[in-house]
Tab-separated table of C-alpha atoms and ligand atoms in Angstrom:
chain	number	residue	atom	x	y	z
J	1	UNK	CA	21.899	3.345	4.200
J	2	UNK	CA	19.088	5.442	2.753
J	3	UNK	CA	19.009	9.248	2.519
J	4	UNK	CA	15.343	9.415	3.670
J	5	UNK	CA	15.975	11.361	6.943
J	6	UNK	CA	13.403	14.062	7.274
J	7	UNK	CA	11.649	13.151	4.016
J	8	UNK	CA	8.057	12.644	3.267
J	9	UNK	CA	6.567	9.540	1.773
J	10	UNK	CA	3.469	10.701	-0.141
J	11	UNK	CA	3.864	8.244	-3.084
J	12	UNK	CA	6.550	5.822	-4.094
J	13	UNK	CA	7.863	8.456	-6.550
J	14	UNK	CA	9.602	9.749	-3.507
J	15	UNK	CA	11.784	6.656	-3.290
J	16	UNK	CA	14.460	5.379	-5.722
J	17	UNK	CA	14.874	1.718	-6.498
J	18	UNK	CA	17.919	1.706	-4.275
J	19	UNK	CA	15.924	3.325	-1.359
J	20	UNK	CA	13.275	0.644	-1.672
J	21	UNK	CA	15.821	-2.202	-1.654
J	22	UNK	CA	17.444	-0.834	1.481
J	23	UNK	CA	14.006	-0.383	3.153
J	24	UNK	CA	13.345	-4.040	2.336
J	25	UNK	CA	16.735	-5.216	3.718
J	26	UNK	CA	16.197	-3.130	6.844
J	27	UNK	CA	12.679	-4.541	7.219
J	28	UNK	CA	13.987	-8.126	6.967
J	29	UNK	CA	16.576	-7.383	9.696
J	30	UNK	CA	13.950	-5.716	12.014
J	31	UNK	CA	11.524	-8.585	11.434
J	32	UNK	CA	14.232	-11.183	12.444
J	33	UNK	CA	15.085	-9.145	15.593
J	34	UNK	CA	11.347	-8.861	16.463
J	35	UNK	CA	11.030	-12.702	16.059
J	36	UNK	CA	14.110	-13.211	18.274
J	37	UNK	CA	12.632	-10.896	20.899
J	38	UNK	CA	15.494	-8.331	20.466
J	39	UNK	CA	14.596	-4.924	21.675
J	40	UNK	CA	15.374	-1.993	19.352
J	41	UNK	CA	14.921	1.531	20.657
J	42	UNK	CA	15.985	3.564	17.713
J	43	UNK	CA	13.046	5.836	17.948
J	44	UNK	CA	13.096	6.560	21.746
J	45	UNK	CA	11.455	9.885	22.501
J	46	UNK	CA	9.803	10.169	19.002
J	47	UNK	CA	6.094	10.663	18.488
J	48	UNK	CA	4.105	9.739	15.385
J	49	UNK	CA	0.586	11.227	14.998
J	50	UNK	CA	-1.807	9.080	12.891
J	51	UNK	CA	-4.702	11.010	11.280
J	52	UNK	CA	-7.545	8.845	10.012
J	53	UNK	CA	-10.367	10.164	7.918
J	54	UNK	CA	-11.295	6.643	6.823
J	55	UNK	CA	-11.479	3.292	8.735
J	56	UNK	CA	-8.474	1.130	9.249
J	57	UNK	CA	-7.346	-2.117	11.016
J	58	UNK	CA	-3.895	-2.856	9.581
J	59	UNK	CA	-2.567	0.629	8.936
J	60	UNK	CA	-3.415	1.857	12.423
J	61	UNK	CA	-2.217	-1.156	14.297
J	62	UNK	CA	0.895	-1.728	12.345
J	63	UNK	CA	2.010	1.943	12.685
J	64	UNK	CA	1.031	2.071	16.414
J	65	UNK	CA	2.632	-1.282	17.302
J	66	UNK	CA	5.642	-0.597	15.129
J	67	UNK	CA	6.333	2.834	16.612
J	68	UNK	CA	6.052	1.399	20.153
J	69	UNK	CA	8.369	-1.528	19.317
J	70	UNK	CA	11.035	0.936	18.334
J	71	UNK	CA	10.661	2.763	21.633
J	72	UNK	CA	8.563	5.680	20.312
J	73	UNK	CA	5.006	6.752	20.816
J	74	UNK	CA	1.966	6.825	18.557
J	75	UNK	CA	-1.101	9.057	18.755
J	76	UNK	CA	-4.319	7.947	17.112
J	77	UNK	CA	-6.067	11.015	15.842
J	78	UNK	CA	-9.504	10.474	14.408
J	79	UNK	CA	-10.531	13.260	12.171
J	80	UNK	CA	-14.002	13.178	13.914
J	81	UNK	CA	-12.287	14.279	17.203
J	82	UNK	CA	-9.781	16.710	15.744
J	83	UNK	CA	-10.829	20.297	15.121
J	84	UNK	CA	-10.392	19.353	11.299
J	85	UNK	CA	-13.815	17.828	11.755
J	86	UNK	CA	-15.198	21.272	12.773
J	87	UNK	CA	-13.425	23.069	9.979
J	88	UNK	CA	-9.938	23.865	11.124
J	89	UNK	CA	-7.877	23.962	7.976
J	90	UNK	CA	-5.405	21.263	7.057
J	91	UNK	CA	-2.691	23.940	6.766
J	92	UNK	CA	-3.278	25.093	10.377
J	93	UNK	CA	-3.479	21.511	11.693
J	94	UNK	CA	-0.116	20.797	9.924
J	95	UNK	CA	1.590	23.817	11.458
J	96	UNK	CA	0.254	23.044	14.905
J	97	UNK	CA	0.977	19.296	14.937
J	98	UNK	CA	4.544	20.175	13.781
J	99	UNK	CA	5.044	21.948	17.139
J	100	UNK	CA	4.258	18.775	19.127
J	101	UNK	CA	5.245	15.640	17.341
J	102	UNK	CA	8.021	14.262	14.976
J	103	UNK	CA	6.063	12.844	12.002
J	104	UNK	CA	2.424	12.587	10.775
J	105	UNK	CA	0.859	9.650	9.035
J	106	UNK	CA	-2.530	10.485	7.351
J	107	UNK	CA	-5.280	8.452	5.741
J	108	UNK	CA	-7.554	10.665	3.718
J	109	UNK	CA	-9.631	11.041	0.462
J	110	UNK	CA	-8.232	13.422	-2.164
J	111	UNK	CA	-4.472	13.100	-2.668
J	112	UNK	CA	-4.242	16.918	-2.873
J	113	UNK	CA	-5.073	16.955	0.892
J	114	UNK	CA	-1.928	15.059	1.853
J	115	UNK	CA	0.077	17.278	-0.485
J	116	UNK	CA	-1.286	20.322	1.311
J	117	UNK	CA	-0.533	18.826	4.713
J	118	UNK	CA	2.997	18.075	3.623
J	119	UNK	CA	3.475	21.614	2.306
J	120	UNK	CA	2.479	23.188	5.582
J	121	UNK	CA	4.033	20.636	7.943
J	122	UNK	CA	7.702	21.096	9.009
J	123	UNK	CA	7.788	17.425	9.917
J	124	UNK	CA	7.722	14.360	7.592
J	125	UNK	CA	4.344	13.179	6.348
J	126	UNK	CA	3.667	9.557	5.538
J	127	UNK	CA	0.718	8.445	3.292
J	128	UNK	CA	-1.384	5.778	4.991
J	129	UNK	CA	-3.774	5.741	1.903
J	130	UNK	CA	-5.335	8.436	-0.231
J	131	UNK	CA	-7.801	7.922	-3.084
J	132	UNK	CA	-4.778	7.666	-5.490
J	133	UNK	CA	-2.007	5.919	-3.626
J	134	UNK	CA	-1.083	3.344	-0.840
J	135	UNK	CA	2.693	3.400	-0.798
J	136	UNK	CA	3.217	1.610	2.561
J	137	UNK	CA	1.066	-1.215	1.262
J	138	UNK	CA	3.169	-1.554	-1.889
J	139	UNK	CA	6.257	-1.717	0.196
J	140	UNK	CA	4.770	-4.640	2.219
J	141	UNK	CA	3.699	-6.264	-1.065
J	142	UNK	CA	7.250	-6.180	-2.362
J	143	UNK	CA	8.694	-7.516	0.861
J	144	UNK	CA	6.301	-10.444	0.743
J	145	UNK	CA	7.165	-11.225	-2.880
J	146	UNK	CA	10.859	-10.960	-2.108
J	147	UNK	CA	10.565	-13.260	0.924
J	148	UNK	CA	9.052	-15.989	-1.304
J	149	UNK	CA	10.830	-15.471	-4.630
J	150	UNK	CA	14.283	-14.400	-3.214
J	151	UNK	CA	14.689	-11.944	-6.124
J	152	UNK	CA	12.611	-9.683	-8.296
J	153	UNK	CA	14.311	-10.807	-11.480
J	154	UNK	CA	12.066	-12.146	-14.266
J	155	UNK	CA	8.783	-11.859	-12.186
J	156	UNK	CA	5.332	-10.934	-13.380
J	157	UNK	CA	2.783	-9.645	-11.058
J	158	UNK	CA	-0.913	-9.433	-12.189
J	159	UNK	CA	-3.446	-7.199	-10.547
J	160	UNK	CA	-7.076	-7.828	-11.223
J	161	UNK	CA	-9.841	-5.404	-10.407
J	162	UNK	CA	-10.159	-1.675	-9.929
J	163	UNK	CA	-7.235	0.425	-11.120
J	164	UNK	CA	-7.124	2.760	-8.150
J	165	UNK	CA	-4.944	3.450	-5.105
J	166	UNK	CA	-3.564	0.013	-4.328
J	167	UNK	CA	-3.065	-0.830	-8.028
J	168	UNK	CA	-1.316	2.482	-8.613
J	169	UNK	CA	1.257	2.020	-5.907
J	170	UNK	CA	1.758	-1.583	-6.846
J	171	UNK	CA	2.371	-0.496	-10.519
J	172	UNK	CA	5.010	2.061	-9.336
J	173	UNK	CA	6.592	-0.413	-6.959
J	174	UNK	CA	6.922	-3.147	-9.610
J	175	UNK	CA	8.185	-0.780	-12.308
J	176	UNK	CA	10.846	0.545	-9.978
J	177	UNK	CA	12.076	-3.050	-9.143
J	178	UNK	CA	11.972	-4.165	-12.782
J	179	UNK	CA	9.022	-6.524	-12.202
J	180	UNK	CA	6.577	-7.068	-15.143
J	181	UNK	CA	3.155	-5.714	-14.083
J	182	UNK	CA	-0.185	-6.449	-15.787
J	183	UNK	CA	-3.424	-4.878	-14.778
J	184	UNK	CA	-6.686	-6.562	-15.802
J	185	UNK	CA	-9.565	-4.199	-15.297
J	186	UNK	CA	-12.946	-3.265	-16.861
J	187	UNK	CA	-13.385	-0.331	-19.229
J	188	UNK	CA	-13.580	2.885	-17.226
J	189	UNK	CA	-11.703	1.466	-14.249
J	190	UNK	CA	-8.167	1.608	-15.672
J	191	UNK	CA	-5.373	3.115	-13.552
J	192	UNK	CA	-5.306	6.993	-13.999
J	193	UNK	CA	-3.372	8.214	-17.046
J	194	UNK	CA	-0.962	10.221	-15.022
J	195	UNK	CA	0.028	7.141	-13.111
J	196	UNK	CA	0.392	4.956	-16.124
J	197	UNK	CA	2.422	7.608	-17.872
J	198	UNK	CA	4.844	7.768	-14.869
J	199	UNK	CA	4.979	4.007	-14.570
J	200	UNK	CA	5.842	3.698	-18.323
J	201	UNK	CA	8.566	6.107	-17.871
J	202	UNK	CA	10.170	4.252	-14.984
J	203	UNK	CA	9.625	0.880	-16.642
J	204	UNK	CA	11.575	2.063	-19.687
J	205	UNK	CA	14.617	2.506	-17.425
J	206	UNK	CA	14.251	-0.810	-15.513
J	207	UNK	CA	13.165	-3.024	-18.254
J	208	UNK	CA	9.768	-3.891	-16.638
J	209	UNK	CA	6.901	-4.653	-18.971
J	210	UNK	CA	3.681	-2.816	-18.218
J	211	UNK	CA	0.371	-4.188	-19.648
J	212	UNK	CA	-3.149	-2.874	-19.071
J	213	UNK	CA	-5.894	-5.087	-20.478
J	214	UNK	CA	-9.583	-5.686	-20.234
J	215	UNK	CA	-8.949	-9.444	-20.370
J	216	UNK	CA	-8.316	-10.930	-16.891
J	217	UNK	CA	-6.865	-14.051	-18.421
J	218	UNK	CA	-4.325	-12.135	-20.393
J	219	UNK	CA	-3.479	-10.261	-17.225
J	220	UNK	CA	-2.932	-13.354	-15.105
J	221	UNK	CA	-1.233	-15.647	-17.791
J	222	UNK	CA	2.045	-16.942	-16.465
J	223	UNK	CA	2.066	-14.560	-13.512
J	224	UNK	CA	4.194	-15.257	-10.396
J	225	UNK	CA	1.709	-13.381	-8.203
J	226	UNK	CA	-2.053	-12.500	-8.513
J	227	UNK	CA	-3.195	-9.477	-6.604
J	228	UNK	CA	-6.756	-8.554	-5.712
J	229	UNK	CA	-8.358	-5.684	-3.889
J	230	UNK	CA	-11.988	-4.824	-2.956
J	231	UNK	CA	-14.248	-3.777	-5.776
J	232	UNK	CA	-15.772	-0.881	-3.723
J	233	UNK	CA	-13.152	1.302	-2.022
J	234	UNK	CA	-13.779	3.477	0.943
J	235	UNK	CA	-15.793	6.544	-0.165
J	236	UNK	CA	-17.502	4.619	-3.051
J	237	UNK	CA	-20.143	2.814	-1.023
J	238	UNK	CA	-23.094	4.206	-3.030
J	239	UNK	CA	-21.636	2.503	-6.248
J	240	UNK	CA	-21.329	-0.925	-4.585
J	241	UNK	CA	-24.337	-2.710	-6.275
J	242	UNK	CA	-23.219	-1.459	-9.801
J	243	UNK	CA	-19.672	-2.441	-9.071
J	244	UNK	CA	-20.675	-6.068	-8.140
J	245	UNK	CA	-21.902	-6.526	-11.721
J	246	UNK	CA	-19.106	-4.610	-13.472
J	247	UNK	CA	-16.284	-6.458	-11.721
J	248	UNK	CA	-17.874	-9.975	-11.617
J	249	UNK	CA	-15.674	-11.267	-14.522
J	250	UNK	CA	-12.616	-10.132	-12.607
J	251	UNK	CA	-13.068	-12.446	-9.600
J	252	UNK	CA	-9.990	-14.321	-8.690
J	253	UNK	CA	-11.154	-17.916	-8.595
J	254	UNK	CA	-9.616	-21.287	-9.424
J	255	UNK	CA	-10.496	-21.015	-13.060
J	256	UNK	CA	-8.592	-17.668	-13.438
J	257	UNK	CA	-5.709	-18.688	-11.204
J	258	UNK	CA	-5.151	-21.768	-13.384
J	259	UNK	CA	-3.595	-19.460	-15.977
J	260	UNK	CA	-0.880	-18.300	-13.543
J	261	UNK	CA	2.317	-20.183	-12.756
J	262	UNK	CA	1.586	-23.168	-10.546
J	263	UNK	CA	3.601	-21.652	-7.717
J	264	UNK	CA	1.937	-18.324	-7.972
J	265	UNK	CA	1.419	-16.231	-4.800
J	266	UNK	CA	-1.956	-14.772	-3.989
J	267	UNK	CA	-1.790	-11.306	-2.535
J	268	UNK	CA	-4.489	-9.005	-1.227
J	269	UNK	CA	-4.125	-5.811	0.735
J	270	UNK	CA	-7.150	-6.702	2.952
J	271	UNK	CA	-9.953	-6.286	4.027
J	272	UNK	CA	-11.257	-8.944	1.643
J	273	UNK	CA	-14.725	-9.853	0.605
J	274	UNK	CA	-14.890	-13.559	0.084
J	275	UNK	CA	-16.818	-14.647	-3.008
J	276	UNK	CA	-16.627	-11.137	-4.465
J	277	UNK	CA	-13.119	-10.242	-5.703
J	278	UNK	CA	-11.783	-13.465	-4.567
J	279	UNK	CA	-13.166	-16.933	-3.696
J	280	UNK	CA	-12.557	-18.461	-0.258
J	281	UNK	CA	-10.849	-21.339	-1.993
J	282	UNK	CA	-8.094	-18.948	-3.240
J	283	UNK	CA	-7.668	-16.603	-0.334
J	284	UNK	CA	-7.714	-19.386	2.205
J	285	UNK	CA	-5.854	-21.702	-0.127
J	286	UNK	CA	-2.196	-22.897	-0.299
J	287	UNK	CA	-0.925	-20.172	-2.547
J	288	UNK	CA	-2.301	-17.305	-0.423
J	289	UNK	CA	0.246	-15.264	1.584
J	290	UNK	CA	-2.177	-12.548	2.604
J	291	UNK	CA	-1.596	-12.752	6.401
J	292	UNK	CA	2.165	-12.631	5.998
J	293	UNK	CA	1.653	-9.685	3.670
J	294	UNK	CA	-0.409	-7.863	6.306
J	295	UNK	CA	2.220	-8.637	8.906
J	296	UNK	CA	4.877	-7.198	6.749
J	297	UNK	CA	3.117	-3.851	6.802
J	298	UNK	CA	4.548	-3.406	10.250
J	299	UNK	CA	8.057	-4.631	9.492
J	300	UNK	CA	8.486	-2.396	6.398
J	301	UNK	CA	6.933	0.623	8.132
J	302	UNK	CA	9.317	0.175	11.039
J	303	UNK	CA	12.123	0.328	8.494
J	304	UNK	CA	10.625	3.460	6.926
J	305	UNK	CA	10.056	5.182	10.242
J	306	UNK	CA	13.682	4.417	11.249
J	307	UNK	CA	14.963	5.766	8.009
J	308	UNK	CA	12.909	8.985	8.113
J	309	UNK	CA	13.228	9.636	11.941
J	310	UNK	CA	16.178	7.940	13.578
V	401	LIG	N1	-4.571	-2.871	3.812
V	401	LIG	C1	-4.943	-1.805	4.609
V	401	LIG	O1	-4.465	-0.658	4.488
V	401	LIG	O2	-5.741	-2.209	5.594
V	401	LIG	P1	-6.522	-1.168	6.602
V	401	LIG	O3	-7.582	-0.424	5.809
V	401	LIG	O4	-7.146	-2.132	7.624
V	401	LIG	O5	-5.510	-0.221	7.241
V	402	LIG	N1	-8.829	0.195	-2.318
V	402	LIG	C1	-9.116	0.126	-0.976
V	402	LIG	C2	-7.935	-0.256	-0.151
V	402	LIG	C3	-8.163	-0.445	1.289
V	402	LIG	C4	-6.923	-0.788	2.059
V	402	LIG	C5	-9.839	1.409	-0.453
V	402	LIG	O1	-9.362	2.436	-0.879
V	402	LIG	O2	-10.779	1.236	0.318
């Protein structure tokens, strides 16, 4: 019920609102089957290669387990061990892998690298996080919100912190589904202009309201969900001390969360740093759905892999 066969997922720009909704419905079905112990073998004989240039727990395990649950195979390819680590080009790697396997997931730094990989690969390429986007995460975020709220209508999602990869994909996801999205971030850490411009364009067609503010309280006011991510992303480690200071006013704690609706959901892509971007009382508290959200990575990615490969 989607037309994603053979397509790449580099950013959520690659998916229409209808594509996203069908993926969520398919994910719900696959999740139910998994819970019931029903075996699905839609990807029998298919192999997914997973290239990682950064660490990962959820992305790696959810893709590997998901692929195997669908009867397929997954190959973990650390860039340290690939010839990429010794200077073989992305273009050559893409063309060689296309001879062996059916799809590539890659986690890398510059978004241009995944674009280059996709240009040269003759097989679908899936983004497992770049410096600019994390589309699979945003699909799992939507699924989690949908499971709790039963609909996207009239919702407001607030993201507080660094306006980078996870925020970018969340903004696009919300705009596509007509969810109001507000980003609370310090000066200089706003979402990139080219993302905000795209999000505004989509929001104008779906009726979503997009707000970017320095004021975390304004961002969170009346929100149905509050979202946090680490203050120091992978690759920014040398800025960690400075970031602790800059982002301190953006901690999600009881005082800030009190501005949201009383039945707000707390979301976090994980890994989390307790007492930095979020207090333990919030992430381990009654409104937190972060582990369900992590689990949903696998279910929604299974739906995606099936749509692209089956
Ligand atoms: N949220 C997420 O992508 O987690 P990992 O870095 O563990 O894959
Ligand atoms: N913004 C974080 C997300 C990790 C899943 C990072 O890029 O490190």
